[in-house]
mmCIF file of C-alpha atoms in Angstrom:
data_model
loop_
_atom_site.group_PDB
_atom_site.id
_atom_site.type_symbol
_atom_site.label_atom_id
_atom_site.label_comp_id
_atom_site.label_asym_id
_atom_site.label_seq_id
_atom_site.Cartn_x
_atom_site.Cartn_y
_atom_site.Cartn_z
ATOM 1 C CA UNK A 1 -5.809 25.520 27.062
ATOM 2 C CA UNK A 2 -8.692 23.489 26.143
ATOM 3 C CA UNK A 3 -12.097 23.552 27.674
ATOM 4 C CA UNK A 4 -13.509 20.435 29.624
ATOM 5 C CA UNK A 5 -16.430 20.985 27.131
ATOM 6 C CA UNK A 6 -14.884 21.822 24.254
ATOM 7 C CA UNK A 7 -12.674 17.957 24.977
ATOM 8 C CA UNK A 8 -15.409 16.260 25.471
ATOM 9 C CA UNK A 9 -16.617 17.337 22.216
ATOM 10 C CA UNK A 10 -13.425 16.291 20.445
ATOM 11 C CA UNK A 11 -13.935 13.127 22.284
ATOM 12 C CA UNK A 12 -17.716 13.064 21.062
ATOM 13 C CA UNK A 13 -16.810 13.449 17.703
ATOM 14 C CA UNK A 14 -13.740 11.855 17.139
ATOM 15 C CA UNK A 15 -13.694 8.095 15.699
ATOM 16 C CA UNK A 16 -11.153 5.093 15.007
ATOM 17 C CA UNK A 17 -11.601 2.866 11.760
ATOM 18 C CA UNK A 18 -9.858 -0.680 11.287
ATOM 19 C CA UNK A 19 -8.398 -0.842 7.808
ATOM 20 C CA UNK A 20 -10.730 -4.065 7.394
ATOM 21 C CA UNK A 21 -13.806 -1.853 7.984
ATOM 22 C CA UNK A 22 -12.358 1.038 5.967
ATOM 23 C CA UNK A 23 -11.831 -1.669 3.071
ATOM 24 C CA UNK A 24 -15.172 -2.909 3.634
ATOM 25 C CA UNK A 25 -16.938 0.415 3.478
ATOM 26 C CA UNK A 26 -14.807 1.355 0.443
ATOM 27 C CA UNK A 27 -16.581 -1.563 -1.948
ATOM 28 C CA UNK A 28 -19.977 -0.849 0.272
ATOM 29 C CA UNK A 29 -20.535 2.660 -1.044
ATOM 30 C CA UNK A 30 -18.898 2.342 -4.391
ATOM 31 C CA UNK A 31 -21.305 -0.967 -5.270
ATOM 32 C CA UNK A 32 -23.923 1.112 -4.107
ATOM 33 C CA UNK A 33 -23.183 4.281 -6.661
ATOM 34 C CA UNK A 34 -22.083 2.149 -9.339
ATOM 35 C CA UNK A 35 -24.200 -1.264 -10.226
ATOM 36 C CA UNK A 36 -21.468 -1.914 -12.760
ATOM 37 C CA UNK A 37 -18.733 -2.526 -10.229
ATOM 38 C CA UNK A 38 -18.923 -6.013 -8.636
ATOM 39 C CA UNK A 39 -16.298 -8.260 -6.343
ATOM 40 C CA UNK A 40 -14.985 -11.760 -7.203
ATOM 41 C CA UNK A 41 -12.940 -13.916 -5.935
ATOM 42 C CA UNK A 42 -12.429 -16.968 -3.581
ATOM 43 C CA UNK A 43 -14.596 -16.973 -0.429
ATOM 44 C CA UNK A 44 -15.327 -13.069 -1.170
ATOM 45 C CA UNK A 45 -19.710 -14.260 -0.649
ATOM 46 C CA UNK A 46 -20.534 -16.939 1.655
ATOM 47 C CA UNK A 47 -17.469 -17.036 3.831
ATOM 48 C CA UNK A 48 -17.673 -12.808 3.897
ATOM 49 C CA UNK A 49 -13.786 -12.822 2.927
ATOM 50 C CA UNK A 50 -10.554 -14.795 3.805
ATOM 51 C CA UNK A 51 -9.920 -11.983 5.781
ATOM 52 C CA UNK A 52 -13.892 -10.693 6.103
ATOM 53 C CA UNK A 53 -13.140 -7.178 3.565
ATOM 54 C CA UNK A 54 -16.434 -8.614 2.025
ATOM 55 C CA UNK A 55 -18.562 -9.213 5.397
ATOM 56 C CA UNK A 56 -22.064 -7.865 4.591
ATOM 57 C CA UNK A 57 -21.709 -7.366 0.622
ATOM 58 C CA UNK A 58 -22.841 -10.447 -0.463
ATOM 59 C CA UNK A 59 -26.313 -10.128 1.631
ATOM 60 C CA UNK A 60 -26.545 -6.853 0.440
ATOM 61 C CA UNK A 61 -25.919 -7.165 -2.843
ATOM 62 C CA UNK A 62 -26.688 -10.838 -3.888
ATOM 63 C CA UNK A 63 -24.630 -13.338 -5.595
ATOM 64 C CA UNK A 64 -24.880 -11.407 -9.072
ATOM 65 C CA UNK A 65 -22.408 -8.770 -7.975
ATOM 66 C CA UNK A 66 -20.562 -10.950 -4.978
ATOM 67 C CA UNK A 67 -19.152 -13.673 -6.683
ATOM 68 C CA UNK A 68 -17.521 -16.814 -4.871
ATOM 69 C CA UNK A 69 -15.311 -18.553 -6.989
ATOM 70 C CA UNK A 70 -13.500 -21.852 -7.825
ATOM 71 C CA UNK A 71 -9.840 -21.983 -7.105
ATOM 72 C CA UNK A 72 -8.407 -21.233 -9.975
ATOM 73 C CA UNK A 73 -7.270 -17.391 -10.469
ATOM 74 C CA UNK A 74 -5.759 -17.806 -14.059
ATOM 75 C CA UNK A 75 -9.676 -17.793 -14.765
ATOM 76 C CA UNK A 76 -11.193 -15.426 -12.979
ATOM 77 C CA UNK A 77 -8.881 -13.163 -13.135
ATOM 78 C CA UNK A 78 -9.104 -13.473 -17.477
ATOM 79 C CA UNK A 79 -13.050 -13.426 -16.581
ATOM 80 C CA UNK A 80 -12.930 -10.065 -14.814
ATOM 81 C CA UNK A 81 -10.534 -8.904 -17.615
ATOM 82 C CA UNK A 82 -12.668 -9.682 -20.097
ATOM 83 C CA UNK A 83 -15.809 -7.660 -18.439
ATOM 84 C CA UNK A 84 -14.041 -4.639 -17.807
ATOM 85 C CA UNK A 85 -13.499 -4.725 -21.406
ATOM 86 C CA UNK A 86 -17.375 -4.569 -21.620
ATOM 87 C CA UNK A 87 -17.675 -1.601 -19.088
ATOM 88 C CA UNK A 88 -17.756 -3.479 -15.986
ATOM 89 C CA UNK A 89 -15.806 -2.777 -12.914
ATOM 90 C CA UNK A 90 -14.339 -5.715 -11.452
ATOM 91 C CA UNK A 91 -12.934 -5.897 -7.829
ATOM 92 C CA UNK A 92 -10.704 -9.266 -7.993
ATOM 93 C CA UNK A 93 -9.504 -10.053 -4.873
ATOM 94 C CA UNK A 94 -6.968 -12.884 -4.260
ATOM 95 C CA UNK A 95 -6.682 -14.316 -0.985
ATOM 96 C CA UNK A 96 -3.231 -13.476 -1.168
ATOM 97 C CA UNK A 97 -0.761 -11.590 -3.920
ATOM 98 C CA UNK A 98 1.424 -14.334 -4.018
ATOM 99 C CA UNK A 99 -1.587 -16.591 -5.381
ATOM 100 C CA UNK A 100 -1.824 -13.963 -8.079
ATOM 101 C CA UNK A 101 1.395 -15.285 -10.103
ATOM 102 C CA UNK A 102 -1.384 -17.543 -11.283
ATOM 103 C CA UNK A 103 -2.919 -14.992 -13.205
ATOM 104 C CA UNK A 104 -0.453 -12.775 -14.361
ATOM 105 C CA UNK A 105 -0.490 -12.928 -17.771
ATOM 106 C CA UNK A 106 -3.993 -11.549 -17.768
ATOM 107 C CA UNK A 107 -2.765 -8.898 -15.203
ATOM 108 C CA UNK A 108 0.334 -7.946 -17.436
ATOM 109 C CA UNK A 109 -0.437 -8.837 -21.032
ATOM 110 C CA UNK A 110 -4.214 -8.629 -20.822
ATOM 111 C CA UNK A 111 -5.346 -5.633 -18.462
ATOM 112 C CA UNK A 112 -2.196 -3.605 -18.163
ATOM 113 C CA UNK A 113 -1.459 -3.225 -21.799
ATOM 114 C CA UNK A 114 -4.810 -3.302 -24.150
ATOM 115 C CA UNK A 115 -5.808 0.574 -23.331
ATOM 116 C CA UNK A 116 -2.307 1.106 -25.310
ATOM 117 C CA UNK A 117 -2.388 -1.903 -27.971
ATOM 118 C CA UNK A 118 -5.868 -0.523 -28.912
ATOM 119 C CA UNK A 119 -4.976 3.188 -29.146
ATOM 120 C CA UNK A 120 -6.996 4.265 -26.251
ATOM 121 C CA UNK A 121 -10.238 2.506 -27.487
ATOM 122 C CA UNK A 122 -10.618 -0.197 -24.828
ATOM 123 C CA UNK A 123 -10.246 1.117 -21.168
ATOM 124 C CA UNK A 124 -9.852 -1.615 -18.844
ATOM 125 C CA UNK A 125 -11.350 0.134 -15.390
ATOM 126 C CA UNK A 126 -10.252 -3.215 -12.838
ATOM 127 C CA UNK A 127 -9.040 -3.469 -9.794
ATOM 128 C CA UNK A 128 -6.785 -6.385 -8.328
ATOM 129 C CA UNK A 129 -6.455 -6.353 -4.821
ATOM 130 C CA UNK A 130 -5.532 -8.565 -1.518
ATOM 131 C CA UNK A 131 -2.970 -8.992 0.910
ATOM 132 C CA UNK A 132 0.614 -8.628 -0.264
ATOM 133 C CA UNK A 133 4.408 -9.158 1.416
ATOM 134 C CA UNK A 134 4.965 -10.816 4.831
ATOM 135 C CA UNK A 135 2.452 -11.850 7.512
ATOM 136 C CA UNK A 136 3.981 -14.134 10.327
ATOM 137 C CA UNK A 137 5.129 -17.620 9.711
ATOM 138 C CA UNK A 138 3.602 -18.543 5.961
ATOM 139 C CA UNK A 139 7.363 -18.966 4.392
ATOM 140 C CA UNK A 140 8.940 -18.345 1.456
ATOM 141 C CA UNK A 141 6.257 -18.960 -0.946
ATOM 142 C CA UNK A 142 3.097 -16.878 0.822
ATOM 143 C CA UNK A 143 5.610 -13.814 2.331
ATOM 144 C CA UNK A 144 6.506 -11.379 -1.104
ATOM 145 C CA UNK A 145 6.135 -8.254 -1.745
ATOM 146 C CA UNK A 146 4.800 -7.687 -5.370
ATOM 147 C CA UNK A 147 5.224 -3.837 -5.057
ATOM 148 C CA UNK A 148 8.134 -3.685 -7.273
ATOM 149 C CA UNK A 149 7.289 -6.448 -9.924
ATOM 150 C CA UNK A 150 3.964 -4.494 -10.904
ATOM 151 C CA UNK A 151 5.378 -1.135 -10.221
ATOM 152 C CA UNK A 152 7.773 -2.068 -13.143
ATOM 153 C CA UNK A 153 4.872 -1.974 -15.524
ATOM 154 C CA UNK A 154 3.306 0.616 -17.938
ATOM 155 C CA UNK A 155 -0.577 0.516 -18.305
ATOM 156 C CA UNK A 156 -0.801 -0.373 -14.469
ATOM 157 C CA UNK A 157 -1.533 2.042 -11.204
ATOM 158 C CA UNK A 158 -0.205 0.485 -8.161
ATOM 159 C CA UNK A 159 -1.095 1.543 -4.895
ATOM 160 C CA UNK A 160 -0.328 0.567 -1.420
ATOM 161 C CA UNK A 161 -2.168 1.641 1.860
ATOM 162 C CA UNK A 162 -1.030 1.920 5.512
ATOM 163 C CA UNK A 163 -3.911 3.496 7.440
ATOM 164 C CA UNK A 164 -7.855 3.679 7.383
ATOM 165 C CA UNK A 165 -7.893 6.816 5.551
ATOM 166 C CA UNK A 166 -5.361 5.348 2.667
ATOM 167 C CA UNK A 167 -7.473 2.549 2.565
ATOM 168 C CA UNK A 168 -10.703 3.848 1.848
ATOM 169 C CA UNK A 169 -9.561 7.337 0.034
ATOM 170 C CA UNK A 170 -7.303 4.890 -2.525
ATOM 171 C CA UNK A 171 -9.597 2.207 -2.618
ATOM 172 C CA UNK A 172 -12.599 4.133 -4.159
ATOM 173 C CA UNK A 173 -9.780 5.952 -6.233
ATOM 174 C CA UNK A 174 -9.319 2.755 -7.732
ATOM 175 C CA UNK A 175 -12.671 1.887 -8.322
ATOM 176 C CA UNK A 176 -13.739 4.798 -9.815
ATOM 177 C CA UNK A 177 -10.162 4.716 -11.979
ATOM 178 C CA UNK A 178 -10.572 3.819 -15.776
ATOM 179 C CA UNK A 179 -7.497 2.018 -15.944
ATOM 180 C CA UNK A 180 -6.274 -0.835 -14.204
ATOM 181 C CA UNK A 181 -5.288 -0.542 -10.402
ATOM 182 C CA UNK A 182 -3.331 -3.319 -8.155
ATOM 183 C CA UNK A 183 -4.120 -2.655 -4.717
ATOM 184 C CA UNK A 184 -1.366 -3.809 -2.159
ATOM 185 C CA UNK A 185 -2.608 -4.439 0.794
ATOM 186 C CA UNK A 186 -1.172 -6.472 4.512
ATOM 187 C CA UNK A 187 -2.415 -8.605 6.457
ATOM 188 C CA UNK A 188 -1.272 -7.602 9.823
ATOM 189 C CA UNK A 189 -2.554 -3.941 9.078
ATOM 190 C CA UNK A 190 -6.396 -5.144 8.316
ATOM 191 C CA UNK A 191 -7.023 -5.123 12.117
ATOM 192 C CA UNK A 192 -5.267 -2.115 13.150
ATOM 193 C CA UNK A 193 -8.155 1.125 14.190
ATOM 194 C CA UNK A 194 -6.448 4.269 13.191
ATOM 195 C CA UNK A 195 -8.382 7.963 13.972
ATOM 196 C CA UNK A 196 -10.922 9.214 10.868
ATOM 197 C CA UNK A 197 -12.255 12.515 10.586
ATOM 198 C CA UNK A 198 -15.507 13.150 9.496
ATOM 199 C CA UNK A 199 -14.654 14.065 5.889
ATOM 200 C CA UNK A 200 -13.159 10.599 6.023
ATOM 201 C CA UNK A 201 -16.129 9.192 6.495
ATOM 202 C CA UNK A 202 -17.887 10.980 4.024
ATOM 203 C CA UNK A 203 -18.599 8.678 1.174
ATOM 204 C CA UNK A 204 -17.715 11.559 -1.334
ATOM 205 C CA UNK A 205 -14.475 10.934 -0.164
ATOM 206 C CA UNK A 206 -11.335 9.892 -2.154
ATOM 207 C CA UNK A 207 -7.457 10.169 -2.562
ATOM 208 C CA UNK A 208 -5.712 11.101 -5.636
ATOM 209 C CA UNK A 209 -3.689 8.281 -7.504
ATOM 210 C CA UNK A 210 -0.400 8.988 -7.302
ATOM 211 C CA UNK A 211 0.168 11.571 -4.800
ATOM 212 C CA UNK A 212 2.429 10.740 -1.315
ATOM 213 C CA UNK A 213 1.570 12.173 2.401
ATOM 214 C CA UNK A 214 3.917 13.711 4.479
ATOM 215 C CA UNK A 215 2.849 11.782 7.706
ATOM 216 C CA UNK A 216 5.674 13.495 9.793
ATOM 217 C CA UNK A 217 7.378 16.647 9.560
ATOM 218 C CA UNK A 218 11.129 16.703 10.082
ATOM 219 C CA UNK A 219 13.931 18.898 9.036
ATOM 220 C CA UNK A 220 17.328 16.417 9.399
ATOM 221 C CA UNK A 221 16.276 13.600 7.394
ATOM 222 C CA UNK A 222 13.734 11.839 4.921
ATOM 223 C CA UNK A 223 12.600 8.674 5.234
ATOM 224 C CA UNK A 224 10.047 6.880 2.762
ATOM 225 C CA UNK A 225 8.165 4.283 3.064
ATOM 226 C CA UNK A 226 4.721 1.970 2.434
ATOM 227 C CA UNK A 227 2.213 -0.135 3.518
ATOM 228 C CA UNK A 228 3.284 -1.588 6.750
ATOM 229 C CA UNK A 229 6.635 0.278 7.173
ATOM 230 C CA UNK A 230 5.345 3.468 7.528
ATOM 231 C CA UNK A 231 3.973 2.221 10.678
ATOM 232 C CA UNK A 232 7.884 1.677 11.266
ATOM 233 C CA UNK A 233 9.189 4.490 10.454
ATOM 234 C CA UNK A 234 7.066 6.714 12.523
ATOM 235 C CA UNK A 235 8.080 4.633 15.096
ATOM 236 C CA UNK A 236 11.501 4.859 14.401
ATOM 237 C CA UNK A 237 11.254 8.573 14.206
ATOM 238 C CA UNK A 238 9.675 8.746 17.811
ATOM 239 C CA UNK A 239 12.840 7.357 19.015
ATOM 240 C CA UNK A 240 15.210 9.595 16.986
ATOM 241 C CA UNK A 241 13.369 12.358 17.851
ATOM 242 C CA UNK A 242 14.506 12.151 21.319
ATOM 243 C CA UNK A 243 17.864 11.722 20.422
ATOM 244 C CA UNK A 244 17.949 15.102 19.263
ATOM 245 C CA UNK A 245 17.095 13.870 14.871
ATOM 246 C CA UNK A 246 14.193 15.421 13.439
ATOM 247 C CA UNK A 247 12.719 12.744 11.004
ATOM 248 C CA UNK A 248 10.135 13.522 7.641
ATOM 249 C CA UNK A 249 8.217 10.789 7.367
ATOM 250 C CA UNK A 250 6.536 10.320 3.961
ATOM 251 C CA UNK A 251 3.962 7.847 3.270
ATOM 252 C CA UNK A 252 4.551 7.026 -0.424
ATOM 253 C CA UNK A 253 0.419 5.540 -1.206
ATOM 254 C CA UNK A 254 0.997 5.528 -4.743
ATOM 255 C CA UNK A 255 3.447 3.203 -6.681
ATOM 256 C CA UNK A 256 3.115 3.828 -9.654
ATOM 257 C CA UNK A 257 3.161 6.478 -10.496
ATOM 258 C CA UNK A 258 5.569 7.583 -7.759
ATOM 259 C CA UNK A 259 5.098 10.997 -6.384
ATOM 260 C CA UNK A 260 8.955 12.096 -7.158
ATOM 261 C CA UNK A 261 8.100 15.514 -6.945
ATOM 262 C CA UNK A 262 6.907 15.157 -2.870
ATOM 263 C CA UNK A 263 10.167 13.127 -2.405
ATOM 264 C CA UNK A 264 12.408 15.446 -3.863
ATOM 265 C CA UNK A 265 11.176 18.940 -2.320
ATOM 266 C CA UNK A 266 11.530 16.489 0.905
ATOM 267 C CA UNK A 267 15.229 15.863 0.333
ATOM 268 C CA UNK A 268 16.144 19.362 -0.638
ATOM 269 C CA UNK A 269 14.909 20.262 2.960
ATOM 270 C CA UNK A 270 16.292 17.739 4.873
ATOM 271 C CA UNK A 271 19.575 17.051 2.748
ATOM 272 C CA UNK A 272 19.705 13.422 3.645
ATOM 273 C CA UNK A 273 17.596 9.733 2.496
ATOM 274 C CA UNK A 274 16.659 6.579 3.985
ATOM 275 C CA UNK A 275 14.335 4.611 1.924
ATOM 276 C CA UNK A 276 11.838 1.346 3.657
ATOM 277 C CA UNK A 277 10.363 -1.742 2.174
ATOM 278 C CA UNK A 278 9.512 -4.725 3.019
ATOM 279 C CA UNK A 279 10.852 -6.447 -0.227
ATOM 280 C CA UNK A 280 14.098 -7.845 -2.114
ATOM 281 C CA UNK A 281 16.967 -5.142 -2.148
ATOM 282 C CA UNK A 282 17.482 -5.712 -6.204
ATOM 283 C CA UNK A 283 15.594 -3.008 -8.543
ATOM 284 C CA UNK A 284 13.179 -2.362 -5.571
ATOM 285 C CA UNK A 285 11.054 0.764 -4.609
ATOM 286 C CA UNK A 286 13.853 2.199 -2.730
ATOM 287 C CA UNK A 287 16.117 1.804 -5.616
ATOM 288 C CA UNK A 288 14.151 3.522 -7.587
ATOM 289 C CA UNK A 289 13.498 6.336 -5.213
ATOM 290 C CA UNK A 290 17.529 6.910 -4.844
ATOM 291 C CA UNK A 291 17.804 7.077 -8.768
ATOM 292 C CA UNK A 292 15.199 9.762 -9.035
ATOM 293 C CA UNK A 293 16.721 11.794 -6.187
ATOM 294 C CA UNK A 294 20.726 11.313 -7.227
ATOM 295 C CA UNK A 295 19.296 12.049 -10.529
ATOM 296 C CA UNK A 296 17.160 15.185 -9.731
ATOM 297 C CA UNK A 297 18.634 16.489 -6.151
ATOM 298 C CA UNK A 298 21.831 15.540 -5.983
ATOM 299 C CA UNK A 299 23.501 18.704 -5.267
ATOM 300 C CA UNK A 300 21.122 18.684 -2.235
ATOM 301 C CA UNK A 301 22.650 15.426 -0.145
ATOM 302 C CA UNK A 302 24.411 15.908 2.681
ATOM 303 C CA UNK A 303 25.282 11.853 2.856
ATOM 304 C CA UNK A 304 25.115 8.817 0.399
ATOM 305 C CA UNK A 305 21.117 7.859 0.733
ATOM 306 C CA UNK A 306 20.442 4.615 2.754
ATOM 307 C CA UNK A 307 18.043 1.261 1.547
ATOM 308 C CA UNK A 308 16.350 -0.413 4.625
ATOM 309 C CA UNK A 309 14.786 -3.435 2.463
ATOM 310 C CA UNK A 310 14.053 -7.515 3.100
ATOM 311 C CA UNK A 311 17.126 -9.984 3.139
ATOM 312 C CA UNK A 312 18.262 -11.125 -0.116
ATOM 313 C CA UNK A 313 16.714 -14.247 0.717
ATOM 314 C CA UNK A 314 13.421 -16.760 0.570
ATOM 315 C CA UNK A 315 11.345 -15.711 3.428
ATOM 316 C CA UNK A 316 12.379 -18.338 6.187
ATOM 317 C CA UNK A 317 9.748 -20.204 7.916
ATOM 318 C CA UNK A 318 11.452 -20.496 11.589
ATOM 319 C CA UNK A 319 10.585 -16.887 13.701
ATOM 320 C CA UNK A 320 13.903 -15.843 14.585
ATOM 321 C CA UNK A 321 14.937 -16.209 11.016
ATOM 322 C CA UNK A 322 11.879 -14.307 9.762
ATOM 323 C CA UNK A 323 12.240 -11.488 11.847
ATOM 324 C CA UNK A 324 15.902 -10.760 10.741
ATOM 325 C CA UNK A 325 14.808 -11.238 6.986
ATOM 326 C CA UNK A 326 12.426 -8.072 7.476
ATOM 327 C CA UNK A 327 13.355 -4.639 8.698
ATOM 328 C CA UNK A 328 12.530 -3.769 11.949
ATOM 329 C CA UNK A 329 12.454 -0.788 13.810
ATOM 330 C CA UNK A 330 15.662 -0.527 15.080
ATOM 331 C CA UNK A 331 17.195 -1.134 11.382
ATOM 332 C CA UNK A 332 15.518 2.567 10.399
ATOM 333 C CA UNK A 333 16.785 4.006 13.716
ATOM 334 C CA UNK A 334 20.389 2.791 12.873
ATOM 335 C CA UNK A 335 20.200 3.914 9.046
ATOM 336 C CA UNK A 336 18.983 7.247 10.170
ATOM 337 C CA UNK A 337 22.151 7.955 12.430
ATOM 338 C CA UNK A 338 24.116 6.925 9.545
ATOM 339 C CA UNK A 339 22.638 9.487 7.480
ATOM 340 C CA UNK A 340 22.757 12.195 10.157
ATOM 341 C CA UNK A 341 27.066 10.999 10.588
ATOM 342 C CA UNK A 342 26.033 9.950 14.140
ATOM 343 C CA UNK A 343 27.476 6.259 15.902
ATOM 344 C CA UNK A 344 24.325 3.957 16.450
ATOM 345 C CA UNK A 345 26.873 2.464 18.902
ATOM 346 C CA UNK A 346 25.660 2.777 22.602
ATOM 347 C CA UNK A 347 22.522 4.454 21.668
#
């Protein structure tokens, strides 16, 4: 058992982060090593952010490297393009993802696919980034989840956070990355303090591209998920977990590429799949994920794998409707006893 001293010292030195601030201190320390990376976007400078993931910067920095702009992101997204072509390092943010349709030819035909078209002589080191799927009550046309659309395309990374740590670790990742990163992140996360350890907080610190965390160790069942649904999951796994199911919970981070390799040792443990998103059901992230595992560890499944994903619908506007269009909690709980051949009736 632990000492009263040696607690208090754990308590001394232990320390929550919001993803906001982790954001925020991301684009801090990486303006501050770099004077060729610089943020853009609407209300990034004198309004300190839509969401405030640029308090600070532009006082700090000046409006050379913070740059408020008009509304209009077909244009400065083809203006930050167009520098990183010249060796800057553009941070575009866009208030939200779904305002990024806007701009994304230059996203797609311009920064994703000129490192290739120009046979590795221009790198294109940008990063897109902002608030992507649902938030509460903004409807159909402010709720999707571009995960899948720019996951679908070579020449792009695509990474999505869920806590402090993902935040900051990918987010310099990104910055420092030569080719061109969208950076998914959600609204209802950017206020939510999640524990940091020191090295954390180091600003040497960063996350590899492309690798998944096991956030939750299990032995009956995988489950995979992003962004804001790992938050479910875990949740979900709490509750199995006194039901007698022993949940691995895997944090996917990275996109594109998709750690298959984490996923797969995963399944040939547990013998059983439930994939989480937020989005459409139709050539999704899950989707994908059950491909690569029927394809590579199929020997391995104990049961058909299971898709937790968004209705097949517009995101509604009225709450009652919203909340059934999403997955929620209880959705992973019953997929999970599916998996495991147990009734979710009377449980």
């Amino acid at each position: 058992m632990q000492s009263p001293s040696s607690l208090r010292s754990f308590c001394a030195a232990a320390k929550e982060m919001t993803v906001r601030d982790a954001l925020n201190s991301a684009i801090d320390e990486e303006m501050s090593a770099d004077s060729k990376v610089y943020l853009m976007g609407e209300e990034v400078g004198e309004y300190q952010g839509a969401y405030k993931i640029s308090k600070g910067l532009l006082q700090k920095f000046g409006p050379d490297r913070v740059l408020d702009t008009p509304i209009t992101e077909a244009g400065f997204t083809g203006i930050g393009v167009g520098s990183a072509f010249y060796g800057l390092k553009p941070i575009v943010e866009f208030m939200t993802f779904n305002f990024a349709m806007q701009a994304i030819d230059h996203i797609i035909n311009s920064a994703a696919k000129t490192n290739y078209m120009s046979a590795g002589q221009i790198s294109v080191p940008i990063v897109f980034r902002g608030p992507n799927g649902a938030a509460a009550g903004v409807a159909a046309q402010h709720s999707q989840c571009f995960a899948a659309w720019y996951g679908s395309c070579p020449g792009l990374k695509v990474l999505s956070p869920y806590s402090a740590e993902d935040a900051r670790g990918l987010l310099k990742a990104a910055i420092r990355d030569p080719d061109p990163v969208v950076f998914l992140e959600n609204e209802i996360l950017y206020g939510e303090a999640f524990p940091v350890s020191a090295e954390v907080l180091d600003p040497s610190f960063v996350l590899p591209i492309g690798k998944a965390k096991i956030e939750r160790e299990g032995t009956d069942v995988t489950v995979t998920a992003f962004s804001k649904m790992v938050g479910y999951a875990l949740k979900a796994a709490e509750i199995l977990e006194k039901e007698g199911i022993n949940v691995e919970v895997i944090n996917l981070r990275s996109i594109r590429p998709l750690d298959r390799a984490t996923i797969n040792q995963s399944v040939r443990k547990t013998n059983r799949l439930v994939t989480v998103e937020e989005g459409w059901p139709q050539h999704g992230i899950g989707a994908e994920i059950c491909t690569s595992v029927v394809e590579e560890s199929f020997d391995y499944l104990d049961a058909p794998v299971e898709r937790i994903t968004g209705a097949d619908v517009p995101m509604p506007y009225a709450a009652n409707l919203e909340r059934m269009a999403v997955p929620q909690i209880e959705d992973i709980v019953r997929a999970v006893k599916r998996a495991c051949s147990r009734s979710a009736r009377g449980k």
